[in-house]
Amino acid sequence: MMYDYIIVGAGPAGCVCAGELKRKNYSVCVLEKQPEHYRKVCGDGISYVCVQALRSIDFPIESLMDAGAVKIQRYIHYVNGKMYEDRIGDYGKEAYGLARDKTDAAFRQYFIKDRDIPLYYNRNAGEIRSVDQGYEVCGIKAKRLVLAAGALAKIKLDGKALLRPDAGSPVGISAILQADAAGSPFFLFDYRAEYEGTYGWIFRVGEREYNVGLWLKREKNLLAARFQQFLETRVEEYLGFDYQWKRKPRGAIMGIGNRRVHTDDSIVYLGDASNTSNPEDGEGISLAVKDALDFTGGLK
């Protein structure tokens, strides 16, 4: 069988893209490198911008609540040391914290499984081969490819790299903590331009559970030191000193710095691969969703 599209990556961008393509009567297959319940390194935050985008395509937000999402009441922003607070819950804006594996599961159920789209886990699309009128990935053929995975630097087409990593690619680290924090549920963002473009976050994602992490634009050798500094300042300030590790810190390279090598219209780049993600404002998921909607919205 020759599909219209193979989508590489079953995260937010890949899920939304698959569902919208199927809605427009394209045949679609989705390949995911990780196992089904893998929890990737990311912020686990679904912002009110993301909620608006999801509601525009009738995604059932209640499915996130059923999965254990926490409704966020406050955004706490630090910009170069200056703090301001946005009490989003006071004027009806919706934002949710939910572990990424649970978010992905809700997306995959609604956009992929409920629409009978084939989804294959543990499929590493590292080698893509050109075939007559399309491409072959993991033994599956399609006329076009959608690259919606986060770290694509090792994907090759006919032996040549599809993306070249930029020397300035950000690196990130995140962990899951358990703590008893006072006050209503919050997302905290801390951006410091003077610290090599550092962006730290604390996201409430469950009962006593917080995703804590940090992206660093430059001087990657300082990542561990900057993360420790973030733990000793913002984390201890808002979560206290007696927090416990549920998942120890784990790092990743962010695909935003990758540069496209292949620019033919038959290969589409979404999410991190399209350079739309922004590590400074916590809108990674919403930008991935909107990226997929922008692409599919231009199709008949």
PDB file of C-alpha atoms in Angstrom:
ATOM      1  CA  MET A   1       0.000   0.000   0.000  1.00  0.00           C
ATOM      2  CA  MET A   2       1.135   3.538  -0.784  1.00  0.00           C
ATOM      3  CA  TYR A   3      -0.109   6.043   1.842  1.00  0.00           C
ATOM      4  CA  ASP A   4      -0.557   9.717   1.068  1.00  0.00           C
ATOM      5  CA  TYR A   5       1.509  10.600   4.166  1.00  0.00           C
ATOM      6  CA  ILE A   6       3.816   8.932   6.646  1.00  0.00           C
ATOM      7  CA  ILE A   7       4.166  10.994   9.824  1.00  0.00           C
ATOM      8  CA  VAL A   8       7.353  10.468  11.813  1.00  0.00           C
ATOM      9  CA  GLY A   9       6.626  11.301  15.447  1.00  0.00           C
ATOM     10  CA  ALA A  10       3.457  10.805  17.506  1.00  0.00           C
ATOM     11  CA  GLY A  11       3.772  13.863  19.732  1.00  0.00           C
ATOM     12  CA  PRO A  12       1.373  16.833  19.616  1.00  0.00           C
ATOM     13  CA  ALA A  13       2.361  18.005  16.113  1.00  0.00           C
ATOM     14  CA  GLY A  14       2.239  14.507  14.636  1.00  0.00           C
ATOM     15  CA  CYS A  15      -1.070  13.633  16.311  1.00  0.00           C
ATOM     16  CA  VAL A  16      -2.881  16.800  15.249  1.00  0.00           C
ATOM     17  CA  CYS A  17      -1.462  16.557  11.742  1.00  0.00           C
ATOM     18  CA  ALA A  18      -2.575  12.917  11.417  1.00  0.00           C
ATOM     19  CA  GLY A  19      -6.092  13.639  12.609  1.00  0.00           C
ATOM     20  CA  GLU A  20      -6.562  16.649  10.374  1.00  0.00           C
ATOM     21  CA  LEU A  21      -5.162  14.838   7.332  1.00  0.00           C
ATOM     22  CA  LYS A  22      -7.536  11.930   7.913  1.00  0.00           C
ATOM     23  CA  ARG A  23     -10.429  14.371   8.308  1.00  0.00           C
ATOM     24  CA  LYS A  24      -9.566  15.672   4.837  1.00  0.00           C
ATOM     25  CA  ASN A  25      -9.600  12.099   3.492  1.00  0.00           C
ATOM     26  CA  TYR A  26      -5.854  11.597   3.121  1.00  0.00           C
ATOM     27  CA  SER A  27      -4.486   8.158   3.966  1.00  0.00           C
ATOM     28  CA  VAL A  28      -2.031   8.394   6.868  1.00  0.00           C
ATOM     29  CA  CYS A  29       0.350   6.193   8.847  1.00  0.00           C
ATOM     30  CA  VAL A  30       2.215   7.315  12.006  1.00  0.00           C
ATOM     31  CA  LEU A  31       5.592   6.021  13.215  1.00  0.00           C
ATOM     32  CA  GLU A  32       6.849   6.639  16.752  1.00  0.00           C
ATOM     33  CA  LYS A  33      10.418   5.892  17.810  1.00  0.00           C
ATOM     34  CA  GLN A  34       9.657   5.480  21.516  1.00  0.00           C
ATOM     35  CA  PRO A  35       7.522   2.873  23.321  1.00  0.00           C
ATOM     36  CA  GLU A  36       3.899   3.750  24.003  1.00  0.00           C
ATOM     37  CA  HIS A  37       4.268   5.106  27.548  1.00  0.00           C
ATOM     38  CA  TYR A  38       7.589   6.911  27.188  1.00  0.00           C
ATOM     39  CA  ARG A  39       7.857  10.224  29.076  1.00  0.00           C
ATOM     40  CA  LYS A  40      10.115  12.614  27.212  1.00  0.00           C
ATOM     41  CA  VAL A  41      12.146  15.515  28.552  1.00  0.00           C
ATOM     42  CA  CYS A  42       9.843  18.536  28.348  1.00  0.00           C
ATOM     43  CA  GLY A  43       7.769  20.919  30.420  1.00  0.00           C
ATOM     44  CA  ASP A  44       4.437  19.028  30.566  1.00  0.00           C
ATOM     45  CA  GLY A  45       2.502  22.305  30.383  1.00  0.00           C
ATOM     46  CA  ILE A  46      -0.620  22.947  28.282  1.00  0.00           C
ATOM     47  CA  SER A  47      -0.987  26.727  28.139  1.00  0.00           C
ATOM     48  CA  TYR A  48      -4.193  28.686  27.621  1.00  0.00           C
ATOM     49  CA  VAL A  49      -2.948  29.459  24.089  1.00  0.00           C
ATOM     50  CA  CYS A  50      -2.739  25.722  23.471  1.00  0.00           C
ATOM     51  CA  VAL A  51      -6.188  25.111  24.952  1.00  0.00           C
ATOM     52  CA  GLN A  52      -7.675  27.709  22.592  1.00  0.00           C
ATOM     53  CA  ALA A  53      -6.048  26.009  19.590  1.00  0.00           C
ATOM     54  CA  LEU A  54      -7.302  22.590  20.682  1.00  0.00           C
ATOM     55  CA  ARG A  55     -10.835  23.838  21.271  1.00  0.00           C
ATOM     56  CA  SER A  56     -10.849  25.295  17.750  1.00  0.00           C
ATOM     57  CA  ILE A  57     -10.712  21.741  16.385  1.00  0.00           C
ATOM     58  CA  ASP A  58     -13.116  20.299  18.983  1.00  0.00           C
ATOM     59  CA  PHE A  59     -10.525  18.407  21.009  1.00  0.00           C
ATOM     60  CA  PRO A  60     -12.225  17.222  24.239  1.00  0.00           C
ATOM     61  CA  ILE A  61     -10.326  19.087  26.951  1.00  0.00           C
ATOM     62  CA  GLU A  62     -12.153  16.963  29.537  1.00  0.00           C
ATOM     63  CA  SER A  63     -10.038  13.999  28.367  1.00  0.00           C
ATOM     64  CA  LEU A  64      -7.029  15.748  29.895  1.00  0.00           C
ATOM     65  CA  MET A  65      -8.890  16.174  33.179  1.00  0.00           C
ATOM     66  CA  ASP A  66      -9.879  12.496  33.065  1.00  0.00           C
ATOM     67  CA  ALA A  67      -6.171  11.672  32.718  1.00  0.00           C
ATOM     68  CA  GLY A  68      -5.372  13.620  35.898  1.00  0.00           C
ATOM     69  CA  ALA A  69      -4.562  17.107  34.613  1.00  0.00           C
ATOM     70  CA  VAL A  70      -4.302  19.941  37.134  1.00  0.00           C
ATOM     71  CA  LYS A  71      -6.109  23.160  36.247  1.00  0.00           C
ATOM     72  CA  ILE A  72      -3.633  26.008  36.558  1.00  0.00           C
ATOM     73  CA  GLN A  73      -4.704  29.218  38.299  1.00  0.00           C
ATOM     74  CA  ARG A  74      -1.546  31.329  38.137  1.00  0.00           C
ATOM     75  CA  TYR A  75       1.299  32.143  35.738  1.00  0.00           C
ATOM     76  CA  ILE A  76       4.386  33.391  37.574  1.00  0.00           C
ATOM     77  CA  HIS A  77       6.850  35.093  35.213  1.00  0.00           C
ATOM     78  CA  TYR A  78      10.414  36.166  35.886  1.00  0.00           C
ATOM     79  CA  VAL A  79      12.067  38.144  33.103  1.00  0.00           C
ATOM     80  CA  ASN A  80      15.683  38.972  33.836  1.00  0.00           C
ATOM     81  CA  GLY A  81      14.936  38.854  37.558  1.00  0.00           C
ATOM     82  CA  LYS A  82      11.758  40.949  37.518  1.00  0.00           C
ATOM     83  CA  MET A  83       8.637  39.080  38.639  1.00  0.00           C
ATOM     84  CA  TYR A  84       5.014  39.545  37.654  1.00  0.00           C
ATOM     85  CA  GLU A  85       2.022  37.275  38.191  1.00  0.00           C
ATOM     86  CA  ASP A  86      -0.928  36.591  35.924  1.00  0.00           C
ATOM     87  CA  ARG A  87      -3.903  35.084  37.767  1.00  0.00           C
ATOM     88  CA  ILE A  88      -5.414  33.450  34.712  1.00  0.00           C
ATOM     89  CA  GLY A  89      -8.026  31.551  36.724  1.00  0.00           C
ATOM     90  CA  ASP A  90      -9.672  34.815  37.798  1.00  0.00           C
ATOM     91  CA  TYR A  91     -10.816  35.658  34.276  1.00  0.00           C
ATOM     92  CA  GLY A  92     -11.617  32.302  32.759  1.00  0.00           C
ATOM     93  CA  LYS A  93      -8.432  31.359  30.922  1.00  0.00           C
ATOM     94  CA  GLU A  94      -7.759  27.628  30.897  1.00  0.00           C
ATOM     95  CA  ALA A  95      -4.332  26.032  31.306  1.00  0.00           C
ATOM     96  CA  TYR A  96      -3.459  22.547  32.502  1.00  0.00           C
ATOM     97  CA  GLY A  97      -0.490  20.659  33.844  1.00  0.00           C
ATOM     98  CA  LEU A  98      -0.265  16.997  32.887  1.00  0.00           C
ATOM     99  CA  ALA A  99       2.573  14.522  32.516  1.00  0.00           C
ATOM    100  CA  ARG A 100       3.661  14.392  28.884  1.00  0.00           C
ATOM    101  CA  ASP A 101       3.066  10.668  28.466  1.00  0.00           C
ATOM    102  CA  LYS A 102      -0.558  11.180  29.572  1.00  0.00           C
ATOM    103  CA  THR A 103      -0.952  14.198  27.298  1.00  0.00           C
ATOM    104  CA  ASP A 104       0.386  12.212  24.356  1.00  0.00           C
ATOM    105  CA  ALA A 105      -1.931   9.309  25.218  1.00  0.00           C
ATOM    106  CA  ALA A 106      -4.975  11.617  25.153  1.00  0.00           C
ATOM    107  CA  PHE A 107      -3.868  13.143  21.844  1.00  0.00           C
ATOM    108  CA  ARG A 108      -3.200   9.736  20.286  1.00  0.00           C
ATOM    109  CA  GLN A 109      -6.571   8.416  21.377  1.00  0.00           C
ATOM    110  CA  TYR A 110      -8.546  11.314  19.898  1.00  0.00           C
ATOM    111  CA  PHE A 111      -6.544  12.170  16.787  1.00  0.00           C
ATOM    112  CA  ILE A 112      -5.212   8.732  15.801  1.00  0.00           C
ATOM    113  CA  LYS A 113      -6.872   5.714  17.419  1.00  0.00           C
ATOM    114  CA  ASP A 114     -10.452   7.024  17.290  1.00  0.00           C
ATOM    115  CA  ARG A 115      -9.922   7.669  13.561  1.00  0.00           C
ATOM    116  CA  ASP A 116      -8.450   4.219  12.863  1.00  0.00           C
ATOM    117  CA  ILE A 117      -5.090   5.594  11.754  1.00  0.00           C
ATOM    118  CA  PRO A 118      -2.270   3.007  11.867  1.00  0.00           C
ATOM    119  CA  LEU A 119       0.230   3.872  14.629  1.00  0.00           C
ATOM    120  CA  TYR A 120       3.427   1.883  15.115  1.00  0.00           C
ATOM    121  CA  TYR A 121       5.652   2.245  18.191  1.00  0.00           C
ATOM    122  CA  ASN A 122       9.357   1.432  18.481  1.00  0.00           C
ATOM    123  CA  ARG A 123       9.912   2.372  14.824  1.00  0.00           C
ATOM    124  CA  ASN A 124      13.168   4.232  14.310  1.00  0.00           C
ATOM    125  CA  ALA A 125      12.919   6.224  11.093  1.00  0.00           C
ATOM    126  CA  GLY A 126      16.656   6.800  10.936  1.00  0.00           C
ATOM    127  CA  GLU A 127      16.949   5.641   7.331  1.00  0.00           C
ATOM    128  CA  ILE A 128      14.476   6.853   4.700  1.00  0.00           C
ATOM    129  CA  ARG A 129      14.688   5.582   1.132  1.00  0.00           C
ATOM    130  CA  SER A 130      13.413   7.194  -2.046  1.00  0.00           C
ATOM    131  CA  VAL A 131      11.129   4.931  -4.087  1.00  0.00           C
ATOM    132  CA  ASP A 132       9.032   5.418  -7.207  1.00  0.00           C
ATOM    133  CA  GLN A 133       6.610   8.304  -6.538  1.00  0.00           C
ATOM    134  CA  GLY A 134       7.467   8.586  -2.859  1.00  0.00           C
ATOM    135  CA  TYR A 135       9.436   7.316   0.119  1.00  0.00           C
ATOM    136  CA  GLU A 136       9.876   4.172   2.175  1.00  0.00           C
ATOM    137  CA  VAL A 137      10.309   4.265   5.953  1.00  0.00           C
ATOM    138  CA  CYS A 138      10.545   1.118   8.100  1.00  0.00           C
ATOM    139  CA  GLY A 139       9.131  -0.894   5.204  1.00  0.00           C
ATOM    140  CA  ILE A 140       6.120   1.435   4.764  1.00  0.00           C
ATOM    141  CA  LYS A 141       5.639   3.572   1.654  1.00  0.00           C
ATOM    142  CA  ALA A 142       4.022   6.974   1.163  1.00  0.00           C
ATOM    143  CA  LYS A 143       3.925   9.776  -1.373  1.00  0.00           C
ATOM    144  CA  ARG A 144       4.977  12.382   1.206  1.00  0.00           C
ATOM    145  CA  LEU A 145       6.665  12.607   4.600  1.00  0.00           C
ATOM    146  CA  VAL A 146       5.863  14.697   7.644  1.00  0.00           C
ATOM    147  CA  LEU A 147       8.784  14.961  10.059  1.00  0.00           C
ATOM    148  CA  ALA A 148       7.257  15.794  13.433  1.00  0.00           C
ATOM    149  CA  ALA A 149       9.832  14.246  15.774  1.00  0.00           C
ATOM    150  CA  GLY A 150      11.833  16.337  18.210  1.00  0.00           C
ATOM    151  CA  ALA A 151      15.442  15.278  17.633  1.00  0.00           C
ATOM    152  CA  LEU A 152      15.894  14.677  13.924  1.00  0.00           C
ATOM    153  CA  ALA A 153      19.606  15.139  13.419  1.00  0.00           C
ATOM    154  CA  LYS A 154      20.190  11.408  12.809  1.00  0.00           C
ATOM    155  CA  ILE A 155      17.486  10.895  10.166  1.00  0.00           C
ATOM    156  CA  LYS A 156      18.880  10.268   6.692  1.00  0.00           C
ATOM    157  CA  LEU A 157      17.353  10.214   3.227  1.00  0.00           C
ATOM    158  CA  ASP A 158      19.187   7.892   0.828  1.00  0.00           C
ATOM    159  CA  GLY A 159      22.207   7.987   3.134  1.00  0.00           C
ATOM    160  CA  LYS A 160      22.364  11.771   3.467  1.00  0.00           C
ATOM    161  CA  ALA A 161      21.307  13.731   6.559  1.00  0.00           C
ATOM    162  CA  LEU A 162      17.904  15.400   6.290  1.00  0.00           C
ATOM    163  CA  LEU A 163      18.830  17.981   8.916  1.00  0.00           C
ATOM    164  CA  ARG A 164      22.132  19.457   9.972  1.00  0.00           C
ATOM    165  CA  PRO A 165      22.326  20.399  13.668  1.00  0.00           C
ATOM    166  CA  ASP A 166      23.083  24.050  14.254  1.00  0.00           C
ATOM    167  CA  ALA A 167      25.979  24.736  16.584  1.00  0.00           C
ATOM    168  CA  GLY A 168      23.618  26.929  18.581  1.00  0.00           C
ATOM    169  CA  SER A 169      21.018  24.217  19.256  1.00  0.00           C
ATOM    170  CA  PRO A 170      19.625  24.623  22.773  1.00  0.00           C
ATOM    171  CA  VAL A 171      20.033  21.844  25.315  1.00  0.00           C
ATOM    172  CA  GLY A 172      17.627  21.062  28.095  1.00  0.00           C
ATOM    173  CA  ILE A 173      17.254  19.106  31.303  1.00  0.00           C
ATOM    174  CA  SER A 174      14.171  18.259  33.342  1.00  0.00           C
ATOM    175  CA  ALA A 175      13.135  16.276  36.397  1.00  0.00           C
ATOM    176  CA  ILE A 176       9.970  15.339  38.250  1.00  0.00           C
ATOM    177  CA  LEU A 177       9.711  16.392  41.891  1.00  0.00           C
ATOM    178  CA  GLN A 178       7.189  15.673  44.626  1.00  0.00           C
ATOM    179  CA  ALA A 179       6.499  18.533  47.000  1.00  0.00           C
ATOM    180  CA  ASP A 180       3.833  20.315  49.019  1.00  0.00           C
ATOM    181  CA  ALA A 181       3.628  23.869  47.712  1.00  0.00           C
ATOM    182  CA  ALA A 182       1.386  26.539  49.194  1.00  0.00           C
ATOM    183  CA  GLY A 183      -1.197  28.422  47.187  1.00  0.00           C
ATOM    184  CA  SER A 184      -3.158  27.638  44.038  1.00  0.00           C
ATOM    185  CA  PRO A 185      -1.618  25.569  41.183  1.00  0.00           C
ATOM    186  CA  PHE A 186       0.847  27.530  39.057  1.00  0.00           C
ATOM    187  CA  PHE A 187       3.209  27.532  36.112  1.00  0.00           C
ATOM    188  CA  LEU A 188       6.460  29.390  36.729  1.00  0.00           C
ATOM    189  CA  PHE A 189       8.667  30.710  33.923  1.00  0.00           C
ATOM    190  CA  ASP A 190      12.100  32.230  34.543  1.00  0.00           C
ATOM    191  CA  TYR A 191      13.955  33.729  31.570  1.00  0.00           C
ATOM    192  CA  ARG A 192      17.404  35.269  32.006  1.00  0.00           C
ATOM    193  CA  ALA A 193      19.099  36.722  28.946  1.00  0.00           C
ATOM    194  CA  GLU A 194      22.291  37.424  30.901  1.00  0.00           C
ATOM    195  CA  TYR A 195      22.704  33.739  31.770  1.00  0.00           C
ATOM    196  CA  GLU A 196      23.447  32.589  28.222  1.00  0.00           C
ATOM    197  CA  GLY A 197      19.746  32.702  27.350  1.00  0.00           C
ATOM    198  CA  THR A 198      18.515  30.490  30.193  1.00  0.00           C
ATOM    199  CA  TYR A 199      14.849  29.556  30.524  1.00  0.00           C
ATOM    200  CA  GLY A 200      13.739  27.655  33.632  1.00  0.00           C
ATOM    201  CA  TRP A 201      10.305  26.360  34.573  1.00  0.00           C
ATOM    202  CA  ILE A 202       8.246  24.811  37.357  1.00  0.00           C
ATOM    203  CA  PHE A 203       4.983  23.240  36.169  1.00  0.00           C
ATOM    204  CA  ARG A 204       2.434  21.609  38.452  1.00  0.00           C
ATOM    205  CA  VAL A 205       1.499  18.373  36.647  1.00  0.00           C
ATOM    206  CA  GLY A 206      -0.230  16.200  39.241  1.00  0.00           C
ATOM    207  CA  GLU A 207      -1.010  15.626  42.897  1.00  0.00           C
ATOM    208  CA  ARG A 208       2.136  16.909  44.666  1.00  0.00           C
ATOM    209  CA  GLU A 209       3.973  16.471  41.355  1.00  0.00           C
ATOM    210  CA  TYR A 210       6.023  19.107  39.515  1.00  0.00           C
ATOM    211  CA  ASN A 211       7.998  19.127  36.308  1.00  0.00           C
ATOM    212  CA  VAL A 212      11.114  21.222  36.858  1.00  0.00           C
ATOM    213  CA  GLY A 213      13.554  21.983  34.078  1.00  0.00           C
ATOM    214  CA  LEU A 214      15.800  24.365  32.235  1.00  0.00           C
ATOM    215  CA  TRP A 215      16.830  25.144  28.652  1.00  0.00           C
ATOM    216  CA  LEU A 216      20.160  26.748  27.837  1.00  0.00           C
ATOM    217  CA  LYS A 217      20.795  28.445  24.495  1.00  0.00           C
ATOM    218  CA  ARG A 218      24.561  28.739  24.686  1.00  0.00           C
ATOM    219  CA  GLU A 219      27.521  27.625  26.798  1.00  0.00           C
ATOM    220  CA  LYS A 220      26.129  24.106  27.084  1.00  0.00           C
ATOM    221  CA  ASN A 221      28.879  23.039  29.477  1.00  0.00           C
ATOM    222  CA  LEU A 222      27.141  25.252  32.073  1.00  0.00           C
ATOM    223  CA  LEU A 223      23.811  23.384  31.899  1.00  0.00           C
ATOM    224  CA  ALA A 224      24.312  21.303  35.060  1.00  0.00           C
ATOM    225  CA  ALA A 225      25.519  24.323  37.054  1.00  0.00           C
ATOM    226  CA  ARG A 226      22.632  26.524  35.885  1.00  0.00           C
ATOM    227  CA  PHE A 227      20.115  23.797  36.706  1.00  0.00           C
ATOM    228  CA  GLN A 228      21.555  23.411  40.199  1.00  0.00           C
ATOM    229  CA  GLN A 229      21.365  27.172  40.651  1.00  0.00           C
ATOM    230  CA  PHE A 230      17.702  27.088  39.560  1.00  0.00           C
ATOM    231  CA  LEU A 231      16.993  24.345  42.126  1.00  0.00           C
ATOM    232  CA  GLU A 232      18.632  26.379  44.880  1.00  0.00           C
ATOM    233  CA  THR A 233      16.714  29.564  44.027  1.00  0.00           C
ATOM    234  CA  ARG A 234      13.297  29.333  42.376  1.00  0.00           C
ATOM    235  CA  VAL A 235      12.588  25.688  43.219  1.00  0.00           C
ATOM    236  CA  GLU A 236      13.435  26.019  46.894  1.00  0.00           C
ATOM    237  CA  GLU A 237      11.576  29.344  47.045  1.00  0.00           C
ATOM    238  CA  TYR A 238       8.329  27.896  45.641  1.00  0.00           C
ATOM    239  CA  LEU A 239       8.506  24.188  46.531  1.00  0.00           C
ATOM    240  CA  GLY A 240      10.532  24.283  49.745  1.00  0.00           C
ATOM    241  CA  PHE A 241      13.656  22.421  50.787  1.00  0.00           C
ATOM    242  CA  ASP A 242      12.182  18.983  51.445  1.00  0.00           C
ATOM    243  CA  TYR A 243      11.084  18.053  47.915  1.00  0.00           C
ATOM    244  CA  GLN A 244      11.734  14.505  46.710  1.00  0.00           C
ATOM    245  CA  TRP A 245      12.908  13.245  43.330  1.00  0.00           C
ATOM    246  CA  LYS A 246      10.345  11.177  41.428  1.00  0.00           C
ATOM    247  CA  ARG A 247      12.459  11.208  38.274  1.00  0.00           C
ATOM    248  CA  LYS A 248      16.080  12.301  38.374  1.00  0.00           C
ATOM    249  CA  PRO A 249      17.258  14.990  35.921  1.00  0.00           C
ATOM    250  CA  ARG A 250      17.498  13.892  32.302  1.00  0.00           C
ATOM    251  CA  GLY A 251      18.722  15.904  29.335  1.00  0.00           C
ATOM    252  CA  ALA A 252      18.023  16.313  25.623  1.00  0.00           C
ATOM    253  CA  ILE A 253      19.008  18.401  22.615  1.00  0.00           C
ATOM    254  CA  MET A 254      16.211  20.574  21.273  1.00  0.00           C
ATOM    255  CA  GLY A 255      15.532  20.221  17.540  1.00  0.00           C
ATOM    256  CA  ILE A 256      14.911  23.946  17.127  1.00  0.00           C
ATOM    257  CA  GLY A 257      18.523  24.526  16.107  1.00  0.00           C
ATOM    258  CA  ASN A 258      18.448  22.019  13.248  1.00  0.00           C
ATOM    259  CA  ARG A 259      18.758  23.331   9.704  1.00  0.00           C
ATOM    260  CA  ARG A 260      16.821  21.675   6.900  1.00  0.00           C
ATOM    261  CA  VAL A 261      18.811  20.044   4.123  1.00  0.00           C
ATOM    262  CA  HIS A 262      15.892  18.769   2.028  1.00  0.00           C
ATOM    263  CA  THR A 263      13.476  21.500   0.942  1.00  0.00           C
ATOM    264  CA  ASP A 264      11.238  19.619  -1.520  1.00  0.00           C
ATOM    265  CA  ASP A 265       7.496  20.082  -0.832  1.00  0.00           C
ATOM    266  CA  SER A 266       7.126  16.315  -0.488  1.00  0.00           C
ATOM    267  CA  ILE A 267       8.818  16.500   2.930  1.00  0.00           C
ATOM    268  CA  VAL A 268       7.105  18.649   5.574  1.00  0.00           C
ATOM    269  CA  TYR A 269       8.740  19.735   8.837  1.00  0.00           C
ATOM    270  CA  LEU A 270       6.570  20.372  11.928  1.00  0.00           C
ATOM    271  CA  GLY A 271       7.198  21.277  15.563  1.00  0.00           C
ATOM    272  CA  ASP A 272      10.826  21.369  16.655  1.00  0.00           C
ATOM    273  CA  ALA A 273      11.951  20.354  13.164  1.00  0.00           C
ATOM    274  CA  SER A 274      10.335  23.441  11.652  1.00  0.00           C
ATOM    275  CA  ASN A 275      12.149  25.799  14.042  1.00  0.00           C
ATOM    276  CA  THR A 276       8.848  27.030  15.513  1.00  0.00           C
ATOM    277  CA  SER A 277       9.380  25.929  19.114  1.00  0.00           C
ATOM    278  CA  ASN A 278      10.374  28.639  21.548  1.00  0.00           C
ATOM    279  CA  PRO A 279      12.222  27.612  24.715  1.00  0.00           C
ATOM    280  CA  GLU A 280      11.706  31.065  26.227  1.00  0.00           C
ATOM    281  CA  ASP A 281       7.958  31.135  26.832  1.00  0.00           C
ATOM    282  CA  GLY A 282       6.690  27.627  27.562  1.00  0.00           C
ATOM    283  CA  GLU A 283       4.655  27.414  24.367  1.00  0.00           C
ATOM    284  CA  GLY A 284       6.286  24.329  22.847  1.00  0.00           C
ATOM    285  CA  ILE A 285       3.101  22.226  22.708  1.00  0.00           C
ATOM    286  CA  SER A 286       0.873  25.064  21.509  1.00  0.00           C
ATOM    287  CA  LEU A 287       3.324  26.009  18.755  1.00  0.00           C
ATOM    288  CA  ALA A 288       3.517  22.375  17.647  1.00  0.00           C
ATOM    289  CA  VAL A 289      -0.287  22.173  17.508  1.00  0.00           C
ATOM    290  CA  LYS A 290      -0.619  25.454  15.607  1.00  0.00           C
ATOM    291  CA  ASP A 291       2.177  24.411  13.233  1.00  0.00           C
ATOM    292  CA  ALA A 292       0.230  21.259  12.329  1.00  0.00           C
ATOM    293  CA  LEU A 293      -2.991  23.258  11.900  1.00  0.00           C
ATOM    294  CA  ASP A 294      -1.258  25.807   9.667  1.00  0.00           C
ATOM    295  CA  PHE A 295       0.039  23.030   7.399  1.00  0.00           C
ATOM    296  CA  THR A 296      -3.163  21.004   7.168  1.00  0.00           C
ATOM    297  CA  GLY A 297      -5.295  24.151   6.883  1.00  0.00           C
ATOM    298  CA  GLY A 298      -3.601  24.906   3.572  1.00  0.00           C
ATOM    299  CA  LEU A 299      -4.625  21.548   2.074  1.00  0.00           C
ATOM    300  CA  LYS A 300      -7.848  20.837   0.262  1.00  0.00           C
TER     301      LYS A 300
END
